[in-house]
Amino acid sequence: MTSSPSDRPVLRLALAAEWTKFRTDATQARLLLGLVLLTVAVGAATVATTTCPAPGCGVDAPRTALTGVLVGQVAAVVLGVLTAGNEYHTGMIRTTLAAVPRRSAVLAAKALVLSAAVLVAGALAVAGSLLAARLLLPGNGPTPAHGYPALSLADGPTLRAAAGSVLYLLLVALLGLGAVTATRSSAAATGAVLGLLFVLPALAAVVADPDWQRHLRQVAPMPAGLAVQATLDTARLPIGPWAGLGVLALWAAAALALGRTVLHARDA
Amino acid sequence: MDPTTAERHTSEQHPPGRPGADPAGTIRVTGLRKRFGANPALDGMTFTVRPGRITGFVGPNGAGKSTTMRVVLGLDTPDAGTALVGGRPYRSLHRPFTHLGALLDAGALQPGRTARNHLLWLARSQGIDARRVDRVLAAAGLQEVAGRKAGQFSLGMRQRLGIAAALLGDPPALMLDEPFNGLDPEGFRWIRALLAEQAARGRAVLVSSHLMGELQDTADHLIVVGRGRVIADTTVAALLATASHGRVTLRTAAPDRAVRALAGGGATVSTTGPDTVTVHGLEPERIVALLAAAGVPFAEVSAHRASLEEAYLELTRDAVQYHGGGAR
C-alpha cells in the first residue's frame, strides 16, 4: 500500500473500489448471511428427517448433510446478480465505468470480490452443515454401528463433497454475475440463471429417452455441478464429481465471457 | 484574432489522437457523429474547451449535449470522430478523475450507501486518500449529512454530492451536465462561485444547460448546439452583440426629420410611436452625430441590449429552420 497511486495497476484500483462498494452495501451482507443460514438450516432439517433403520440403507451422509446448498445457491445467484445488477438499475454503472474505463478490469474486480465473499460464506455454510449433521445424524440411524463413521473432513470423499460444495456456490454466483452483465437487468438475469439451474433438470425428469435424460443431466449445470457432493456409487452417476463441477465452471465461464463482450460492445 | 478561426486552425494542425498536442485540461471534440436508430444524435459535433475559463454548453433538450459528454467519458462510442482530454482519449487515462472530473447524472448512485461511502469507493478507484473525501464533502457543504444515505437526498443535495465527486481528483478539467437542476438559490450561487474559482485557477470548465438564463452570468465562452452540431462557438459578449443587431431607440419631438436625416446616413429607420424612432444599422455615436449635424432635436438615444436568452432563441430557431429545409 506504499506505492504511489500513479504506479498502481488498474486492476488493483478497481479491486479497491469494488471491495469498498461491497462492504458498504448492506444488501450484500444480508445475502451472505442468508446464504449461510439457509444452507445450514435446510441441511439440518434434512438430516433430522433422514432415517437409516438398518446397515446398508443407502444414505449418502455427506450429500444429505449438504442438501442445504440446493437452497443456499439461490442466495449465491442473487448475490452474483446484484453485484452488477444494482448498478444497471440505478445508472451507477456509468459512474463506475467513468472511474475505471477499462471495462474488463471492472468485471474482473467484481468477480474477484464476489468470489472472495462467496468462498468465505460458502465455507461457513458447508462447515455449519457438516457440524449439524455430525450432531444430528447418529440419532437417526446412520450410526457407526450401521457402517457410518462420524462425518469428518479427514475422509477423502467427504472432503471432496465439502470443498466441491463451496466451489459450487462460488460458480453459481459467478454465473449470476456473468448473466447480469450480459443482460443488464437483474430480473432477466435472475430468471435466466434460476431457470437454467432448476428447469433444465426438471426437463430431464420428463424426457422419456434414458440416453437423452442422461445427457441432459450431464450438461445441466445444477445436476452436473452437484455430482461433486456424491460419495456413494459415484460410478453410476451420469457424470463424475469433478467433471460435473467442470461443466458448471464452463457455464460460468461462458456467461462471464458473454458478459464481458456485451460490456465492451454496448454504450454504458 | 477571431478565436473561432484560431481553434479550427489548431485542430487541423494537431490531428486527433496525438498525445501532448493539447495542454492539460483541454477537452477537444472533433467531428463526432452518432446515430440512435434513425435519429442522428451527433452530427459533426466539433469544439474545444480551453483551460482558464467557463465554457457554457447550451442547446435545447435533445441537441446532443449529454451524448457528447458521454462520448468524452468513453461511455458511448461515436460512429465517427474523436474526443480527447488533454490530448488523450479518456479511456486511455490512468486514474481518469485526476484528468477530468465529471457530473453526468446526479441520481446515478446506489440509494442505500451513505454520501461519504459513495465518495470513498470513488476515491479508492483513483488511489485517492480518504482524507480528500472529507475535504470535498466540506467543499460541497455536505459534512453534516455525510453519514446519511444518498437515497434520502434531495435533487439539490445529490447535485452537490455529484460535484464533490467531480472535485475528488483535483482535476484540470471539470465537465458538469445540467448542474443547476434542482438547486435552490444558495446552491446556485455556490456552483457559480465554485466554477469561477476553478476557472481562475486555470482549469477548463464545461457546464451544460438547456436554459441560457442559467449560464448568462456564469459562462465566459459559449458553445451553442442544436441537432447534434455546433451553431455558435463564441464569447458571451460577441453573441450579445450579434443578437442586438445594433438596434437603437430614439425619442424625438421631430420624428419625420430624424427619419430623413438617419436614412440619409445609411440606416434602416422606422417610426414606432408618436415620438419614438427605431434605428437599425448605425452605432449610437453616429446617430447622435447625424442628428446634431441636421439640427434635429432629440430627448434620448438608447441602444437595445439583447438578453442572452433572446440571442440564443434566435440562433437555435435559425438552426432548426436550416436543418428542416436543408440538405438532408
GROMACS .gro file of C-alpha atoms in nm, chain B residues 25-306:
model
  282
  293GLY     CA    1  -0.749   2.012  -1.913
  294THR     CA    2  -0.829   2.087  -2.275
  295ILE     CA    3  -1.135   1.896  -2.393
  296ARG     CA    4  -1.127   1.864  -2.770
  297VAL     CA    5  -1.417   1.713  -2.960
  298THR     CA    6  -1.373   1.664  -3.333
  299GLY     CA    7  -1.635   1.561  -3.587
  300LEU     CA    8  -1.844   1.343  -3.356
  301ARG     CA    9  -2.123   1.156  -3.526
  302LYS     CA   10  -2.361   0.913  -3.366
  303ARG     CA   11  -2.699   0.775  -3.456
  304PHE     CA   12  -2.953   0.619  -3.226
  305GLY     CA   13  -3.165   0.426  -3.473
  306ALA     CA   14  -3.270   0.669  -3.742
  307ASN     CA   15  -3.202   0.978  -3.530
  308PRO     CA   16  -2.867   1.148  -3.563
  309ALA     CA   17  -2.784   1.244  -3.204
  310LEU     CA   18  -2.448   1.388  -3.301
  311ASP     CA   19  -2.393   1.534  -3.644
  312GLY     CA   20  -2.036   1.654  -3.671
  313MET     CA   21  -2.004   1.797  -3.318
  314THR     CA   22  -1.676   1.988  -3.304
  315PHE     CA   23  -1.547   2.224  -3.035
  316THR     CA   24  -1.266   2.280  -2.788
  317VAL     CA   25  -1.297   2.361  -2.420
  318ARG     CA   26  -0.996   2.565  -2.311
  319PRO     CA   27  -0.840   2.599  -1.967
  320GLY     CA   28  -0.893   2.911  -1.759
  321ARG     CA   29  -1.249   2.993  -1.849
  322ILE     CA   30  -1.602   2.869  -1.802
  323THR     CA   31  -1.750   2.737  -2.123
  324GLY     CA   32  -2.126   2.714  -2.135
  325PHE     CA   33  -2.266   2.425  -2.338
  326VAL     CA   34  -2.618   2.522  -2.429
  327GLY     CA   35  -2.888   2.398  -2.657
  328PRO     CA   36  -3.242   2.267  -2.649
  329ASN     CA   37  -3.314   1.926  -2.498
  330GLY     CA   38  -3.206   1.659  -2.742
  331ALA     CA   39  -2.939   1.877  -2.902
  332GLY     CA   40  -2.669   1.623  -2.818
  333LYS     CA   41  -2.512   1.778  -2.507
  334SER     CA   42  -2.538   1.472  -2.282
  335THR     CA   43  -2.442   1.234  -2.563
  336THR     CA   44  -2.132   1.443  -2.631
  337MET     CA   45  -2.037   1.427  -2.263
  338ARG     CA   46  -2.089   1.051  -2.254
  339VAL     CA   47  -1.861   1.018  -2.557
  340VAL     CA   48  -1.596   1.235  -2.388
  341LEU     CA   49  -1.609   0.999  -2.087
  342GLY     CA   50  -1.574   0.693  -2.308
  343LEU     CA   51  -1.917   0.567  -2.206
  344ASP     CA   52  -2.066   0.591  -2.555
  345THR     CA   53  -1.872   0.506  -2.868
  346PRO     CA   54  -1.923   0.752  -3.154
  347ASP     CA   55  -1.983   0.631  -3.510
  348ALA     CA   56  -1.713   0.877  -3.620
  349GLY     CA   57  -1.493   1.144  -3.470
  350THR     CA   58  -1.275   1.173  -3.161
  351ALA     CA   59  -1.292   1.319  -2.813
  352LEU     CA   60  -0.970   1.396  -2.630
  353VAL     CA   61  -0.895   1.510  -2.276
  354GLY     CA   62  -0.556   1.679  -2.254
  355GLY     CA   63  -0.473   1.526  -2.592
  356ARG     CA   64  -0.566   1.169  -2.497
  357PRO     CA   65  -0.881   0.957  -2.524
  358TYR     CA   66  -1.046   0.931  -2.182
  359ARG     CA   67  -1.044   0.553  -2.189
  360SER     CA   68  -0.665   0.550  -2.210
  361LEU     CA   69  -0.628   0.760  -1.894
  362HIS     CA   70  -0.491   0.606  -1.576
  363ARG     CA   71  -0.679   0.740  -1.268
  364PRO     CA   72  -0.905   0.942  -1.501
  365PHE     CA   73  -1.059   1.154  -1.223
  366THR     CA   74  -0.722   1.327  -1.189
  367HIS     CA   75  -0.759   1.441  -1.552
  368LEU     CA   76  -1.129   1.519  -1.575
  369GLY     CA   77  -1.399   1.547  -1.310
  370ALA     CA   78  -1.749   1.492  -1.442
  371LEU     CA   79  -2.107   1.506  -1.324
  372LEU     CA   80  -2.344   1.336  -1.565
  373ASP     CA   81  -2.646   1.222  -1.368
  374ALA     CA   82  -2.675   1.313  -1.002
  375GLY     CA   83  -2.921   1.030  -0.948
  376ALA     CA   84  -2.677   0.763  -1.067
  377LEU     CA   85  -2.587   0.624  -0.727
  378GLN     CA   86  -2.698   0.340  -0.505
  379PRO     CA   87  -2.954   0.485  -0.264
  380GLY     CA   88  -2.856   0.266   0.030
  381ARG     CA   89  -2.497   0.389   0.051
  382THR     CA   90  -2.405   0.691   0.260
  383ALA     CA   91  -2.274   1.002   0.087
  384ARG     CA   92  -1.933   0.953   0.243
  385ASN     CA   93  -1.909   0.588   0.136
  386HIS     CA   94  -2.014   0.682  -0.216
  387LEU     CA   95  -1.722   0.921  -0.237
  388LEU     CA   96  -1.499   0.669  -0.063
  389TRP     CA   97  -1.534   0.400  -0.327
  390LEU     CA   98  -1.477   0.660  -0.596
  391ALA     CA   99  -1.163   0.776  -0.415
  392ARG     CA  100  -1.038   0.417  -0.387
  393SER     CA  101  -1.089   0.368  -0.761
  394GLN     CA  102  -0.838   0.650  -0.819
  395GLY     CA  103  -0.595   0.570  -0.540
  396ILE     CA  104  -0.703   0.893  -0.369
  397ASP     CA  105  -0.659   0.928   0.006
  398ALA     CA  106  -0.975   0.909   0.222
  399ARG     CA  107  -0.887   1.248   0.374
  400ARG     CA  108  -0.962   1.403   0.035
  401VAL     CA  109  -1.318   1.268   0.069
  402ASP     CA  110  -1.373   1.476   0.380
  403ARG     CA  111  -1.226   1.779   0.208
  404VAL     CA  112  -1.461   1.761  -0.092
  405LEU     CA  113  -1.756   1.688   0.138
  406ALA     CA  114  -1.675   2.012   0.318
  407ALA     CA  115  -1.629   2.198  -0.010
  408ALA     CA  116  -1.975   2.083  -0.117
  409GLY     CA  117  -2.127   2.177   0.218
  410LEU     CA  118  -2.223   1.816   0.289
  411GLN     CA  119  -2.027   1.742   0.612
  412GLU     CA  120  -2.344   1.747   0.818
  413VAL     CA  121  -2.515   1.483   0.604
  414ALA     CA  122  -2.209   1.274   0.509
  415GLY     CA  123  -2.339   0.978   0.709
  416ARG     CA  124  -2.686   0.987   0.560
  417LYS     CA  125  -2.797   0.755   0.283
  418ALA     CA  126  -2.773   0.926  -0.054
  419GLY     CA  127  -3.116   0.789  -0.142
  420GLN     CA  128  -3.270   1.027   0.111
  421PHE     CA  129  -3.107   1.329  -0.051
  422SER     CA  130  -3.299   1.598  -0.238
  423LEU     CA  131  -3.201   1.656  -0.600
  424GLY     CA  132  -3.005   1.963  -0.492
  425MET     CA  133  -2.805   1.763  -0.238
  426ARG     CA  134  -2.736   1.493  -0.495
  427GLN     CA  135  -2.607   1.761  -0.731
  428ARG     CA  136  -2.372   1.876  -0.456
  429LEU     CA  137  -2.262   1.516  -0.399
  430GLY     CA  138  -2.201   1.471  -0.773
  431ILE     CA  139  -1.995   1.789  -0.783
  432ALA     CA  140  -1.799   1.673  -0.477
  433ALA     CA  141  -1.722   1.355  -0.671
  434ALA     CA  142  -1.609   1.557  -0.971
  435LEU     CA  143  -1.368   1.751  -0.747
  436LEU     CA  144  -1.218   1.434  -0.587
  437GLY     CA  145  -0.922   1.405  -0.820
  438ASP     CA  146  -0.847   1.781  -0.817
  439PRO     CA  147  -0.858   1.762  -1.197
  440PRO     CA  148  -0.750   2.027  -1.451
  441ALA     CA  149  -1.090   1.996  -1.620
  442LEU     CA  150  -1.449   1.980  -1.499
  443MET     CA  151  -1.749   1.873  -1.705
  444LEU     CA  152  -2.092   1.916  -1.550
  445ASP     CA  153  -2.419   1.820  -1.717
  446GLU     CA  154  -2.708   2.041  -1.602
  447PRO     CA  155  -2.561   2.103  -1.256
  448PHE     CA  156  -2.817   2.375  -1.178
  449ASN     CA  157  -3.112   2.135  -1.190
  450GLY     CA  158  -3.292   2.120  -0.859
  451LEU     CA  159  -3.070   2.374  -0.686
  452ASP     CA  160  -3.201   2.642  -0.455
  453PRO     CA  161  -3.068   2.998  -0.498
  454GLU     CA  162  -2.798   2.935  -0.242
  455GLY     CA  163  -2.682   2.624  -0.427
  456PHE     CA  164  -2.692   2.819  -0.749
  457ARG     CA  165  -2.461   3.085  -0.608
  458TRP     CA  166  -2.237   2.818  -0.464
  459ILE     CA  167  -2.182   2.647  -0.802
  460ARG     CA  168  -2.122   2.980  -0.975
  461ALA     CA  169  -1.858   3.078  -0.721
  462LEU     CA  170  -1.700   2.733  -0.735
  463LEU     CA  171  -1.680   2.729  -1.114
  464ALA     CA  172  -1.542   3.082  -1.124
  465GLU     CA  173  -1.275   2.983  -0.874
  466GLN     CA  174  -1.186   2.672  -1.075
  467ALA     CA  175  -1.155   2.875  -1.395
  468ALA     CA  176  -0.946   3.138  -1.215
  469ARG     CA  177  -0.709   2.859  -1.112
  470GLY     CA  178  -0.658   2.775  -1.477
  471ARG     CA  179  -0.894   2.481  -1.502
  472ALA     CA  180  -1.113   2.412  -1.801
  473VAL     CA  181  -1.481   2.413  -1.709
  474LEU     CA  182  -1.763   2.289  -1.932
  475VAL     CA  183  -2.117   2.340  -1.799
  476SER     CA  184  -2.425   2.238  -1.990
  477SER     CA  185  -2.773   2.377  -1.960
  478HIS     CA  186  -3.084   2.388  -2.171
  479LEU     CA  187  -3.160   2.731  -2.022
  480MET     CA  188  -2.941   3.016  -2.137
  481GLY     CA  189  -3.051   3.218  -1.835
  482GLU     CA  190  -2.861   2.980  -1.606
  483LEU     CA  191  -2.539   3.050  -1.795
  484GLN     CA  192  -2.589   3.422  -1.858
  485ASP     CA  193  -2.380   3.542  -1.566
  486THR     CA  194  -2.175   3.225  -1.531
  487ALA     CA  195  -2.008   3.143  -1.860
  488ASP     CA  196  -1.727   3.333  -2.030
  489HIS     CA  197  -1.749   3.138  -2.351
  490LEU     CA  198  -2.048   2.972  -2.513
  491ILE     CA  199  -2.094   2.672  -2.734
  492VAL     CA  200  -2.449   2.676  -2.866
  493VAL     CA  201  -2.564   2.346  -3.012
  494GLY     CA  202  -2.870   2.224  -3.194
  495ARG     CA  203  -2.947   1.894  -3.364
  496GLY     CA  204  -2.610   1.742  -3.282
  497ARG     CA  205  -2.384   2.016  -3.409
  498VAL     CA  206  -2.236   2.347  -3.302
  499ILE     CA  207  -2.436   2.653  -3.406
  500ALA     CA  208  -2.216   2.911  -3.240
  501ASP     CA  209  -1.881   2.894  -3.064
  502THR     CA  210  -1.825   3.242  -2.932
  503THR     CA  211  -1.781   3.468  -2.632
  504VAL     CA  212  -2.085   3.584  -2.439
  505ALA     CA  213  -2.012   3.946  -2.538
  506ALA     CA  214  -1.986   3.861  -2.907
  507LEU     CA  215  -2.308   3.664  -2.902
  508LEU     CA  216  -2.492   3.953  -2.737
  509ALA     CA  217  -2.355   4.194  -2.995
  510THR     CA  218  -2.472   3.987  -3.293
  511ALA     CA  219  -2.814   3.942  -3.140
  512SER     CA  220  -2.889   4.308  -3.067
  513HIS     CA  221  -2.831   4.383  -3.438
  514GLY     CA  222  -2.736   4.741  -3.349
  515ARG     CA  223  -3.096   4.834  -3.275
  516VAL     CA  224  -3.121   5.183  -3.128
  517THR     CA  225  -3.433   5.355  -2.999
  518LEU     CA  226  -3.458   5.731  -3.037
  519ARG     CA  227  -3.703   5.967  -2.867
  520THR     CA  228  -3.753   6.290  -3.052
  521ALA     CA  229  -4.012   6.564  -3.095
  522ALA     CA  230  -3.944   6.563  -3.471
  523PRO     CA  231  -3.960   6.201  -3.584
  524ASP     CA  232  -4.003   6.280  -3.953
  525ARG     CA  233  -3.691   6.494  -3.971
  526ALA     CA  234  -3.499   6.234  -3.772
  527VAL     CA  235  -3.602   5.959  -4.014
  528ARG     CA  236  -3.486   6.164  -4.313
  529ALA     CA  237  -3.154   6.252  -4.151
  530LEU     CA  238  -3.073   5.896  -4.048
  531ALA     CA  239  -3.193   5.726  -4.365
  532GLY     CA  240  -2.953   5.954  -4.548
  533GLY     CA  241  -2.679   5.814  -4.326
  534GLY     CA  242  -2.742   5.457  -4.440
  535ALA     CA  243  -2.964   5.328  -4.156
  536THR     CA  244  -3.292   5.141  -4.171
  537VAL     CA  245  -3.531   5.364  -3.983
  538SER     CA  246  -3.893   5.321  -3.881
  539THR     CA  247  -4.129   5.529  -3.672
  540THR     CA  248  -4.255   5.314  -3.388
  541GLY     CA  249  -4.457   5.572  -3.190
  542PRO     CA  250  -4.561   5.940  -3.185
  543ASP     CA  251  -4.218   6.039  -3.058
  544THR     CA  252  -4.011   5.721  -3.099
  545VAL     CA  253  -3.799   5.606  -3.391
  546THR     CA  254  -3.620   5.271  -3.415
  547VAL     CA  255  -3.289   5.266  -3.597
  548HIS     CA  256  -3.106   4.961  -3.734
  549GLY     CA  257  -2.755   4.958  -3.870
  550LEU     CA  258  -2.595   5.259  -3.704
  551GLU     CA  259  -2.392   5.295  -3.386
  552PRO     CA  260  -2.546   5.529  -3.123
  553GLU     CA  261  -2.247   5.766  -3.154
  554ARG     CA  262  -2.300   5.802  -3.528
  555ILE     CA  263  -2.673   5.860  -3.480
  556VAL     CA  264  -2.607   6.141  -3.234
  557ALA     CA  265  -2.359   6.296  -3.477
  558LEU     CA  266  -2.601   6.278  -3.771
  559LEU     CA  267  -2.888   6.425  -3.570
  560ALA     CA  268  -2.669   6.707  -3.439
  561ALA     CA  269  -2.543   6.785  -3.790
  562ALA     CA  270  -2.902   6.801  -3.922
  563GLY     CA  271  -3.014   7.006  -3.624
  564VAL     CA  272  -3.280   6.756  -3.520
  565PRO     CA  273  -3.376   6.780  -3.153
  566PHE     CA  274  -3.382   6.453  -2.954
  567ALA     CA  275  -3.452   6.360  -2.595
  568GLU     CA  276  -3.298   6.014  -2.567
  569VAL     CA  277  -3.086   5.768  -2.766
  570SER     CA  278  -3.077   5.417  -2.621
  571ALA     CA  279  -2.903   5.114  -2.763
  572HIS     CA  280  -3.110   4.799  -2.716
  573ARG     CA  281  -2.927   4.532  -2.520
  574ALA     CA  282  -3.049   4.189  -2.612
   0.00000   0.00000   0.00000
